[in-house]
Coordinates of C-alpha atoms in Angstrom, one line a residue:
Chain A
X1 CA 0.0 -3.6 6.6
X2 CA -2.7 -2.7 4.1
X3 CA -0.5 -2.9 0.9
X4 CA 0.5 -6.6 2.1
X5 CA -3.4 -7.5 2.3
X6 CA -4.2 -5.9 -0.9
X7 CA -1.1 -7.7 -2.8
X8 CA -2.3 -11.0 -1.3
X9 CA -6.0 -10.2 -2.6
X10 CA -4.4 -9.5 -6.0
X11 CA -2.2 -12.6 -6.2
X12 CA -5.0 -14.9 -5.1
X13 CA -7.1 -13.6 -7.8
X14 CA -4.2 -14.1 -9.8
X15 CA -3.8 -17.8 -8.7
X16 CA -7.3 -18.8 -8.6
X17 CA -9.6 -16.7 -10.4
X18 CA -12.5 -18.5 -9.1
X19 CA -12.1 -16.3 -6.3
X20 CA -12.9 -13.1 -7.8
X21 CA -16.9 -14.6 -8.5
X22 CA -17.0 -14.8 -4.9
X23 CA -15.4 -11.5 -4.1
X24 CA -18.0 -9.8 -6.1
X25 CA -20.8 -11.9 -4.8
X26 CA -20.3 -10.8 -1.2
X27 CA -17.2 -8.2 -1.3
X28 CA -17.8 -6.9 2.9
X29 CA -17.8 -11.2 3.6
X30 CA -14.8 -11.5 1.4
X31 CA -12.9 -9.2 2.5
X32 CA -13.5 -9.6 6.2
X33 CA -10.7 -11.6 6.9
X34 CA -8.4 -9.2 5.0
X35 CA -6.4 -6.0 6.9
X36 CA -7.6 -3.5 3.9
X37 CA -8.5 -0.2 5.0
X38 CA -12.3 1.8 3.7
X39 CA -10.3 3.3 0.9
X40 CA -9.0 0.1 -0.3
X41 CA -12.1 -1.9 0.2
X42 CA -13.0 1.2 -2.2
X43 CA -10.7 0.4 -4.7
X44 CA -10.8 -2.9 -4.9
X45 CA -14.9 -2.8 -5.5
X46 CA -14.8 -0.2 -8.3
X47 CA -11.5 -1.6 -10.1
X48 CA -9.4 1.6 -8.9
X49 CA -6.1 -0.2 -9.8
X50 CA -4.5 3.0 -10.5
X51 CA -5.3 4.2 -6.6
X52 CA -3.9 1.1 -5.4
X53 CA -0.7 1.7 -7.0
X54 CA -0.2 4.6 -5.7
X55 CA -0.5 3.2 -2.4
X56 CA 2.2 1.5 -3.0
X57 CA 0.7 -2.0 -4.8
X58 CA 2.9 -3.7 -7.2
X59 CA 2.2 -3.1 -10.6
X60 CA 3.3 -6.6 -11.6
X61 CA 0.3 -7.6 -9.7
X62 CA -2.2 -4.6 -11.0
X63 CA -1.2 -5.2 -14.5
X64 CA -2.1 -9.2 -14.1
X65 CA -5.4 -8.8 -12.5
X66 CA -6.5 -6.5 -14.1
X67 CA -7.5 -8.5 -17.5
X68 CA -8.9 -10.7 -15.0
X69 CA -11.4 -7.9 -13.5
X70 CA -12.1 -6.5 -16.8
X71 CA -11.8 -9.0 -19.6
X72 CA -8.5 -9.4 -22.0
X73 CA -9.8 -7.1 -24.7
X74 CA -9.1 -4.2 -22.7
X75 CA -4.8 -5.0 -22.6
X76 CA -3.4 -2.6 -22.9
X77 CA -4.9 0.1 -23.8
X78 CA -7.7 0.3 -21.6
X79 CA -5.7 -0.5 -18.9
X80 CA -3.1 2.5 -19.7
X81 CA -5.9 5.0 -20.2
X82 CA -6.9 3.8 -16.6
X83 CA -3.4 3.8 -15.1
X84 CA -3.0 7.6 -17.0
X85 CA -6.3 9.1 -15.0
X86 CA -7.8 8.3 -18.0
X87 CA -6.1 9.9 -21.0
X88 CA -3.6 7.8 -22.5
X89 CA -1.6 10.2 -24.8
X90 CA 1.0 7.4 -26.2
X91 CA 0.0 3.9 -26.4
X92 CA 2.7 1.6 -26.7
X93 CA 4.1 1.2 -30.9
X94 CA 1.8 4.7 -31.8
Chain B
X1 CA 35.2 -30.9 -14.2
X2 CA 32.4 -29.0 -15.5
X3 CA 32.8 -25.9 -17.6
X4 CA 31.1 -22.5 -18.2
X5 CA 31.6 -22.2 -22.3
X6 CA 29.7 -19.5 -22.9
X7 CA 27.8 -16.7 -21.2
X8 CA 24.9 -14.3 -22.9
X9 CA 22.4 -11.9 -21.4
X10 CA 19.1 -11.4 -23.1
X11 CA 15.1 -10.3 -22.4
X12 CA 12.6 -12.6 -21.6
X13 CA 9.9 -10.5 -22.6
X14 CA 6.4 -12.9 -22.7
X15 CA 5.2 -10.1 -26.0
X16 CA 7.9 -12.1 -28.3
X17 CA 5.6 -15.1 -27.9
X18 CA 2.2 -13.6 -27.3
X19 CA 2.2 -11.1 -30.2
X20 CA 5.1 -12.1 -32.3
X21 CA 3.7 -9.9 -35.0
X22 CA 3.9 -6.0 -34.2
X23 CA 3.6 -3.0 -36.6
X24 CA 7.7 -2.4 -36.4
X25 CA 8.4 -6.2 -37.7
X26 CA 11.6 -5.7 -39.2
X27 CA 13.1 -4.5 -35.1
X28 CA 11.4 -7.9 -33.8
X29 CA 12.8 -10.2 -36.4
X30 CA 16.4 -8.9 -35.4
X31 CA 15.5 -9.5 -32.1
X32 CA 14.2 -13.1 -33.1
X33 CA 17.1 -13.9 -35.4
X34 CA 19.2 -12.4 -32.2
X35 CA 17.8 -15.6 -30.5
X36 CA 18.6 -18.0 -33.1
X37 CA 22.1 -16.7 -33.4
X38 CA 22.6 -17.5 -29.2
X39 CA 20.5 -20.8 -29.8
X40 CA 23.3 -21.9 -32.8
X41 CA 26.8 -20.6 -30.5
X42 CA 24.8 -23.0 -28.0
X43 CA 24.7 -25.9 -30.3
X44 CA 28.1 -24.8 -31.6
X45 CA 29.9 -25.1 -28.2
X46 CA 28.2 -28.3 -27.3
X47 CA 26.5 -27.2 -24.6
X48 CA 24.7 -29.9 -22.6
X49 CA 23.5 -27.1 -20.0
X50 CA 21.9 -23.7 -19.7
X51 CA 21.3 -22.1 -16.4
X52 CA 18.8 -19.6 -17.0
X53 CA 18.7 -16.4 -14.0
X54 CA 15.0 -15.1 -14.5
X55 CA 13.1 -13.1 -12.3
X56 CA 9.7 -13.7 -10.5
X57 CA 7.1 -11.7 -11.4
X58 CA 4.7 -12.4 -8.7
X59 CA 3.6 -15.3 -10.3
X60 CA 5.5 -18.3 -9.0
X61 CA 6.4 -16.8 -5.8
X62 CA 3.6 -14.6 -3.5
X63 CA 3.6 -12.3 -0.6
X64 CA 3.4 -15.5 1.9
X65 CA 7.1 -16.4 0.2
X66 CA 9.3 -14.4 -1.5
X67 CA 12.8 -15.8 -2.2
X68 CA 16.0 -13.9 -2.6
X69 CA 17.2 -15.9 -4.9
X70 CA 16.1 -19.6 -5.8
X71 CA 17.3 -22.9 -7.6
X72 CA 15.4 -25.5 -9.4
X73 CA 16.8 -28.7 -8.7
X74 CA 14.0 -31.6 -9.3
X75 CA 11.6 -31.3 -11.6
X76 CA 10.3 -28.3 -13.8
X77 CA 7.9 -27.3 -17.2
X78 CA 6.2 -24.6 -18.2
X79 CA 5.4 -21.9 -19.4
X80 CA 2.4 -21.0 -16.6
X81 CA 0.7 -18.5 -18.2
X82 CA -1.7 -19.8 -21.0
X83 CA -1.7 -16.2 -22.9
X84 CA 1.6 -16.6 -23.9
X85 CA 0.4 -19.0 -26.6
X86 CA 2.8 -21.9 -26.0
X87 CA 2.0 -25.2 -25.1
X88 CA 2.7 -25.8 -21.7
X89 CA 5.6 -28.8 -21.7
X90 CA 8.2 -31.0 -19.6
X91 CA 11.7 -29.0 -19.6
X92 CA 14.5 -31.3 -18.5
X93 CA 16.4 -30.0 -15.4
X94 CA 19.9 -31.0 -15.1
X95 CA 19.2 -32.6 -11.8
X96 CA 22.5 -33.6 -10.5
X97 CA 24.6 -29.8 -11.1
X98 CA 21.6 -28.3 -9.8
X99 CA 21.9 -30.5 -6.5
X100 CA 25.6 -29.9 -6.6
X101 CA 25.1 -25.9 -7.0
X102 CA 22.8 -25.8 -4.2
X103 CA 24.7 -27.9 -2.3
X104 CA 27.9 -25.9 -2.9
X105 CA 25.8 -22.5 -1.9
X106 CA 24.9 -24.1 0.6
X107 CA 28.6 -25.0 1.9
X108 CA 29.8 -21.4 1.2
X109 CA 27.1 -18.9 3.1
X110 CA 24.7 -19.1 0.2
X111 CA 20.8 -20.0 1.1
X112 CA 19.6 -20.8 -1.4
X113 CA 15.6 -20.8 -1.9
X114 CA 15.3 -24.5 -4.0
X115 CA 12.2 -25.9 -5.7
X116 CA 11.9 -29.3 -6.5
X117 CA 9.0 -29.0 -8.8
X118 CA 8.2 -26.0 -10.4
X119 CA 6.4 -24.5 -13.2
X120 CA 8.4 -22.1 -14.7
X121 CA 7.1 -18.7 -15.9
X122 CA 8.1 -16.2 -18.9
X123 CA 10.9 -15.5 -16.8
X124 CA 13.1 -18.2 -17.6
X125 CA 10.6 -19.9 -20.5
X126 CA 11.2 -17.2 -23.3
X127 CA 15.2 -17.3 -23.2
X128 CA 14.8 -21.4 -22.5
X129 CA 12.0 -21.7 -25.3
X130 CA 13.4 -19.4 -27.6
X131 CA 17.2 -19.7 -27.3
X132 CA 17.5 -23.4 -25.5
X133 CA 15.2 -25.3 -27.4
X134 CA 15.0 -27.9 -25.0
X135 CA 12.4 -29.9 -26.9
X136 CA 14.9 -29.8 -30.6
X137 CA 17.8 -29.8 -28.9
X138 CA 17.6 -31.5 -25.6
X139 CA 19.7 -29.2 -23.9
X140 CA 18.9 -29.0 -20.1
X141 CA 17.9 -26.4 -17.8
X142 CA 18.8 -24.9 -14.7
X143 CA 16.1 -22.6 -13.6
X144 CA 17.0 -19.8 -11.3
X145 CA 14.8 -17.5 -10.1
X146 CA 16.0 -13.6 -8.6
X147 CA 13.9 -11.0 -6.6
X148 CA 14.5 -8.4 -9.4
X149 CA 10.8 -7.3 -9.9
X150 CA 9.5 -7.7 -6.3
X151 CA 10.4 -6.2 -2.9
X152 CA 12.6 -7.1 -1.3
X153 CA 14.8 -6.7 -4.3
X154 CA 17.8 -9.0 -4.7
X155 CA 20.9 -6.5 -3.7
X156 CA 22.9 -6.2 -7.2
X157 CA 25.9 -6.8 -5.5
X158 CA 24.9 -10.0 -3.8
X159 CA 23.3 -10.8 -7.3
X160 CA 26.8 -10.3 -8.3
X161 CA 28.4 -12.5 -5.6
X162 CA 25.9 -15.5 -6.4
X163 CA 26.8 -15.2 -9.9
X164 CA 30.3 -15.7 -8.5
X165 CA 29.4 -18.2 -6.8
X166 CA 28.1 -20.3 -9.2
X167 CA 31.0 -20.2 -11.7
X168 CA 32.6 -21.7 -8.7
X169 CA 30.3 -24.6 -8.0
X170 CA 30.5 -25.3 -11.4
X171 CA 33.9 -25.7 -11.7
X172 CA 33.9 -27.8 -9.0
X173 CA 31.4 -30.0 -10.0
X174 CA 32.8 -33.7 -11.0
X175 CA 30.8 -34.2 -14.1
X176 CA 31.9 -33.6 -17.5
X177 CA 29.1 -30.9 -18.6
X178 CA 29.3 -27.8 -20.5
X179 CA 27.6 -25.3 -19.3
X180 CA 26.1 -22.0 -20.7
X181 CA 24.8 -18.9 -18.5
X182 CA 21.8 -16.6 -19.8
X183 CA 21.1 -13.8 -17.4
X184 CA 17.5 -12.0 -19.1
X185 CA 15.3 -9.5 -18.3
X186 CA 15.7 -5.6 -19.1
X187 CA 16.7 -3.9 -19.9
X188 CA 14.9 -0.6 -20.2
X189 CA 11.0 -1.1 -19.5
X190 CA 8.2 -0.4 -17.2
X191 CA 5.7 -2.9 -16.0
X192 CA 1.9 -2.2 -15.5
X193 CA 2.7 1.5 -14.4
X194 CA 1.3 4.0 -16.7
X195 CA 4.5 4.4 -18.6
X196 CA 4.3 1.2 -20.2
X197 CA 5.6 1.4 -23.2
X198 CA 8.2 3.7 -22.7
X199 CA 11.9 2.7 -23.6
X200 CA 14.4 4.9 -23.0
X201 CA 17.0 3.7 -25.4
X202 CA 20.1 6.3 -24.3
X203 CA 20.2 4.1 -21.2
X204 CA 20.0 0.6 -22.9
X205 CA 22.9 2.0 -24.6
X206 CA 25.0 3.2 -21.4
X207 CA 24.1 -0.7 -20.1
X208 CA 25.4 -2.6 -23.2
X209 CA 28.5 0.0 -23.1
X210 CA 29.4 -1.0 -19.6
X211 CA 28.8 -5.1 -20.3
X212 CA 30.8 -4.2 -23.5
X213 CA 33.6 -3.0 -21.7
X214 CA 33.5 -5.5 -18.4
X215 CA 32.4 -3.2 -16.0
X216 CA 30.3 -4.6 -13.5
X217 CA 31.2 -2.8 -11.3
X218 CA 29.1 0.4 -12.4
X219 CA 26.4 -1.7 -13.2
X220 CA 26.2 -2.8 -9.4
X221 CA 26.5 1.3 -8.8
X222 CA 23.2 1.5 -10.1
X223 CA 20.7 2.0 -7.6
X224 CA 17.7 1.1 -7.4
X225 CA 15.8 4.5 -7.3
X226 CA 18.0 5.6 -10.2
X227 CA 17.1 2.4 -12.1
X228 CA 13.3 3.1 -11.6
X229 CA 13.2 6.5 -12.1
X230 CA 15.6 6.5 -15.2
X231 CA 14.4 3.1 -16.9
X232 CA 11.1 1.6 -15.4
X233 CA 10.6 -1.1 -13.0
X234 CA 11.6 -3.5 -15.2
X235 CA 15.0 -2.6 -15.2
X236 CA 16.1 -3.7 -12.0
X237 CA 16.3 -7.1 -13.7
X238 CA 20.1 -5.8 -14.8
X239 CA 20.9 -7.6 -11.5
X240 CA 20.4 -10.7 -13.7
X241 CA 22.8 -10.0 -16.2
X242 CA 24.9 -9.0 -13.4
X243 CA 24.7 -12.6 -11.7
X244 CA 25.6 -14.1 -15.5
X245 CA 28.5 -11.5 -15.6
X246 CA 29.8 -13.0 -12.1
X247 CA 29.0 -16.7 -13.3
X248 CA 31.9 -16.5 -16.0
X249 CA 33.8 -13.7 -14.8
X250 CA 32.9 -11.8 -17.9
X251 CA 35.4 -9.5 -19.1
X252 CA 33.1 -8.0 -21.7
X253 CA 30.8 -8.3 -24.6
X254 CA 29.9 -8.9 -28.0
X255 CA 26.7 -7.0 -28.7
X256 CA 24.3 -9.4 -31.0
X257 CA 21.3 -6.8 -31.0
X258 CA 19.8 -4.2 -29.9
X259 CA 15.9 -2.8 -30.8
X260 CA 14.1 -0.4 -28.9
X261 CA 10.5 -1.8 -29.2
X262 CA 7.6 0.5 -27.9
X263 CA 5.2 -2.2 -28.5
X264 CA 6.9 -4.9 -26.9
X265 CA 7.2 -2.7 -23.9
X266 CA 10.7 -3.0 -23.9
X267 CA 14.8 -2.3 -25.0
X268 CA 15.8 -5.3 -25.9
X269 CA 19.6 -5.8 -26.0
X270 CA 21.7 -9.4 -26.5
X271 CA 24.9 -9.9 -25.8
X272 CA 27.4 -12.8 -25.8
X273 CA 30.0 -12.2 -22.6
X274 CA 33.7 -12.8 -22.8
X275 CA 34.9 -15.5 -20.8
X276 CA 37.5 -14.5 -18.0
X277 CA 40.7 -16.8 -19.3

């Protein structure tokens, strides 16, 4: 299943974050041994977290990787305007 | 024989260590001091052992292995994440009960996941860093580890019966220990979902009233989708404070705080559970 794939994706980034350097230096090579689908290949390249979600992708793991993908500065706040569609209307303690 | 002395659920938020500091101080110094006050009944009751029921958060467990429920029986430290901003250290594993827990699971139709060497995330390293102490007090762990925040979830009611379970293999165990239970997580929160941030404080209430009052039994009526939909993801980690509530057969509560905190994500309530006679 697709959401498996993508999950194990995430959690390997998680665990070794060498692993995203290679990703982005060949993403079709990397992911060619994976079971994602166009649309999640998608995703993954442009950082669509939000999309993956909603597939059905544990937010444990979106929420981790995602300072990973996008550098620490942007917790939380980035990363709720980008789970939100991109309005965030209440950050967390506002 | 061993003994269960004392019982207490609390969070194990990883924000209380990686921004201790928040705009709302006053709320997360009671929540602090709410620690301290569990760390000194600890010390008060002699305690020699904490078994600590923390869930995984995708971190120590993956989608090639995802335990049900899980016991730490050799060697642990921790914490594994470097943001939380504390030194990652040695924490001392009560070796032999943890053998003789799994063993007794074991024995009695429980299959237990085990790790013998394990470094231990926020899950069980705030409540043992914060309320423990390990490295002032030298009070040892017992690391258990639940399937409260990834699917397959942990049923509550089996969380319940391994709870049960436990209080069981501790009583039977030869040594002279006393033992404390901390079940943590919750209670209201969601993680990495774009309500983060949200606390819905009318059910943190409803969930401190029903450990208040012994009744596990409608916190095992919770389902799932209700949880989720009502009080974040992070709330199915109740099933935690259900398996401490079936560890010492708890009969209620005393309610040491509660604090709604937006910007710790979370409703952080702490309890210390009456002992069934």
């Amino acid at each position: 299943m697709s959401v498996n794939a993508v999950e194990r994706i995430l959690w390997e980034f998680g665990n070794n974050p060498e692993l995203i350097g290679r990703f982005r230096s060949s993403p079709d090579g990397y992911l060619s041994s994976y079971h994602v689908t166009d649309e999640e290949k998608r995703a993954l390249l442009e950082t669509d977290l939000k999309a993956l979600a909603e597939q059905g992708v544990s937010t444990l793991l979106t929420m981790s990787v995602w300072p990973m993908l996008n550098g620490p500065e942007g917790m939380p706040f980035a990363y709720l305007e980008h789970m939100n569609g991109g309005e965030l209307k209440a950050p967390p303690g506002a | 024989m061993a003994d269960i002395v004392a019982g207490f659920c609390l969070p194990h938020d990883p924000l209380m260590a990686s921004s201790p500091k928040i705009n709302e101080q006053a709320k997360a110094d009671i929540v602090f001091e709410a620690f301290e006050d569990v760390n000194r009944r600890i010390q008060a009751l002699d305690v020699d052992t904490v078994i600590v029921i923390g869930s995984d958060h995708y971190t120590n467990f993956g989608p090639h292995c995802l335990p049900q429920y899980l016991i730490a029986v050799g060697d642990a430290d921790g914490p594994v994440e470097p943001w939380l901003g504390i030194e990652r250290y040695p924490v001392p594993v009560d070796t032999a009960l943890a053998t003789h827990i799994m063993d007794f699971g074991f024995d009695h139709g429980f299959d237990w996941a085990v790790a013998k060497d394990i470094t231990l995330d926020h899950g069980t390293m705030i409540p043992i860093h914060l309320a423990a102490k390990p490295q002032q007090t030298g009070i040892k762990s017992i690391p258990v580890y639940t399937a409260a925040g990834v699917e397959p979830l942990l049923r509550s009611r089996r969380a319940y019966e391994v709870g049960q379970m436990i209080g069981k293999a501790v009583a039977t165990y030869d040594g002279a220990t006393r033992v404390a239970i901390l079940g943590t997580g919750g209670i209201s929160h969601w993680v990495g979902t774009a309500e983060m941030g949200k606390v819905n404080e009318s059910f943190d209430r409803l969930v401190l009233d029903k450990v208040m009052a012994g009744d596990v039994e409608a916190l095992i009526a919770m389902s799932d989708e209700y949880l989720i939909e009502t009080a974040g993801n992070g709330s199915l980690e109740i099933r935690n404070w259900i398996m401490a509530m079936g560890a010492v057969g708890a009969t209620g509560a005393e309610l040491i705080c509660y604090e709604p905190i937006p910007e710790w994500i979370c409703g952080m309530g702490v309890v210390d559970l009456k002992l069934s006679a």
